[in-house]
């Protein structure tokens, strides 16, 4: 769990970056309706979580550097016996102070009376502009209220700055405490993948394998899947975001499992591809080896000081070379890369930042140029080859074979290291586990 001290460090890190005489405002995520009066499980806005750990909806976090009564303020729901009978415990303003170290906390119902006074006289507002239209409108309403009082000497803020630009940069570099949680998320996810490899049998349904995986997540204390689990048997794996998971798993096919859990607000994101019956066919093995080599080469290439696109370029090169060696593409490798011929088979990037969001925050380019890797960044490495079942330009034996291998790595001082251990990815180990 993230400690109070680490939350306090994050807030002071942000405050140190804020211009003098400014205010930061972060709204909680809205509650989302799934159907009539049933709701999706609540997920707090990750900027809000990052700065406070406060988990409740209908709350607003405010940072006012150098405010004499304290710079960290929370507006939240009041304690309410009736509400709590139906929906569970609420911290209430005094709980926000006691458990989350807010210097001051107020009922959310008082925000219209209090927040305009906090905004008045500030030059700048740090705010996640455009993330929540309803809250945008409320904020503009408060600013307009101050504007209307100008002749009485009120000074409305004149500048709005995107708070996420600052928070995202902080989130991009993980602390040792964050990495410890992410390793736990990865370890739970790893055991779920091992379980899937052990229990799969031809004739199972994709959703049954999904159930085995998600059982392991929850049984081991994860909050939920970090994203909808993908279990794609055979040609279903060619659909990159396949989430129906309704089909039978067929003897002789591969299955692609892309699944990761969320644990104390941090995500894992791991993919394995393995044979439904426990034994790779020769064409499946050939494709698998190319993807495995592409991933190994990419992981080797990731180190501080190298530009972000290094890993992607390495996967493109290895996959193109591999497809040429197998006779699936023909021609000069550099020409094929120049023409983008690999895109029929490998149509996504080799990875993304990983953290509190599965596709985590943080810029990939700075001033239009790929940024360099730095120690503490966490990135996925997930090359794949997807051969469409109706691709008549390849021999029949290749059609419908799709493989992705995905792991999570953290940048160290001189290279990178995998966060998740113990999920077999070499064929011999997979086949051994599947006996
Ligand atoms: N599971 C989503 C992704 O791999 O990016
Ligand atoms: Mn994934
Ligand atoms: Mn991913």
Tab-separated table of N, CA, C and O and ligand atoms in Angstrom, residues 227 230 257-260 268-271 352 358-359 380 382 404 406 408, ligand 2:
chain	number	residue	atom	x	y	z
A	227	UNK	N	-8.324	-4.747	-17.088
A	227	UNK	CA	-9.007	-4.487	-18.373
A	227	UNK	C	-9.735	-5.780	-18.695
A	227	UNK	O	-9.489	-6.808	-18.036
A	230	UNK	N	-8.832	-10.957	-22.335
A	230	UNK	CA	-8.936	-11.460	-23.709
A	230	UNK	C	-8.567	-12.941	-23.690
A	230	UNK	O	-7.460	-13.299	-23.282
A	257	UNK	N	-4.075	-15.434	-24.493
A	257	UNK	CA	-4.653	-14.918	-23.241
A	257	UNK	C	-3.936	-13.625	-22.879
A	257	UNK	O	-2.735	-13.618	-22.608
A	258	UNK	N	-4.673	-12.523	-22.924
A	258	UNK	CA	-4.116	-11.223	-22.522
A	258	UNK	C	-4.905	-10.811	-21.284
A	258	UNK	O	-6.086	-10.455	-21.373
A	259	UNK	N	-4.266	-10.917	-20.112
A	259	UNK	CA	-4.988	-10.698	-18.858
A	259	UNK	C	-4.048	-10.123	-17.820
A	259	UNK	O	-2.897	-10.548	-17.721
A	260	UNK	N	-4.556	-9.163	-17.055
A	260	UNK	CA	-3.753	-8.589	-15.984
A	260	UNK	C	-4.681	-8.086	-14.897
A	260	UNK	O	-5.814	-7.677	-15.178
A	268	UNK	N	-1.247	-4.829	-13.953
A	268	UNK	CA	-0.324	-5.690	-14.702
A	268	UNK	C	-0.967	-5.953	-16.059
A	268	UNK	O	-2.189	-5.802	-16.210
A	269	UNK	N	-0.173	-6.329	-17.034
A	269	UNK	CA	-0.684	-6.508	-18.400
A	269	UNK	C	0.196	-7.541	-19.106
A	269	UNK	O	1.240	-7.198	-19.648
A	270	UNK	N	-0.242	-8.797	-19.041
A	270	UNK	CA	0.595	-9.904	-19.529
A	270	UNK	C	-0.169	-10.708	-20.578
A	270	UNK	O	-1.377	-10.942	-20.433
A	271	UNK	N	0.531	-11.112	-21.617
A	271	UNK	CA	-0.072	-11.986	-22.630
A	271	UNK	C	0.771	-13.236	-22.808
A	271	UNK	O	2.006	-13.149	-22.868
A	352	UNK	N	3.547	0.094	-24.266
A	352	UNK	CA	2.993	1.354	-23.740
A	352	UNK	C	3.403	1.481	-22.288
A	352	UNK	O	3.790	0.495	-21.650
A	358	UNK	N	-3.888	1.114	-17.266
A	358	UNK	CA	-3.165	0.065	-18.005
A	358	UNK	C	-2.416	0.674	-19.192
A	358	UNK	O	-1.261	0.322	-19.441
A	359	UNK	N	-3.058	1.563	-19.917
A	359	UNK	CA	-2.315	2.370	-20.897
A	359	UNK	C	-2.013	3.654	-20.137
A	359	UNK	O	-2.809	4.585	-20.128
A	380	UNK	N	5.361	-1.971	-21.227
A	380	UNK	CA	5.087	-3.341	-21.680
A	380	UNK	C	5.905	-3.612	-22.938
A	380	UNK	O	6.218	-2.682	-23.688
A	382	UNK	N	5.370	-6.129	-26.053
A	382	UNK	CA	4.326	-7.040	-26.501
A	382	UNK	C	4.235	-7.187	-28.023
A	382	UNK	O	3.221	-6.857	-28.625
A	404	UNK	N	0.900	-13.421	-29.546
A	404	UNK	CA	1.453	-12.234	-28.882
A	404	UNK	C	2.085	-12.701	-27.579
A	404	UNK	O	1.548	-13.617	-26.926
A	406	UNK	N	3.579	-10.859	-24.091
A	406	UNK	CA	3.643	-9.536	-23.453
A	406	UNK	C	4.132	-9.657	-22.014
A	406	UNK	O	3.606	-10.458	-21.236
A	408	UNK	N	6.017	-7.113	-18.644
A	408	UNK	CA	6.124	-5.760	-18.093
A	408	UNK	C	7.533	-5.567	-17.567
A	408	UNK	O	7.995	-6.385	-16.779
B	2	LIG	MN1	-2.163	-6.783	-22.844
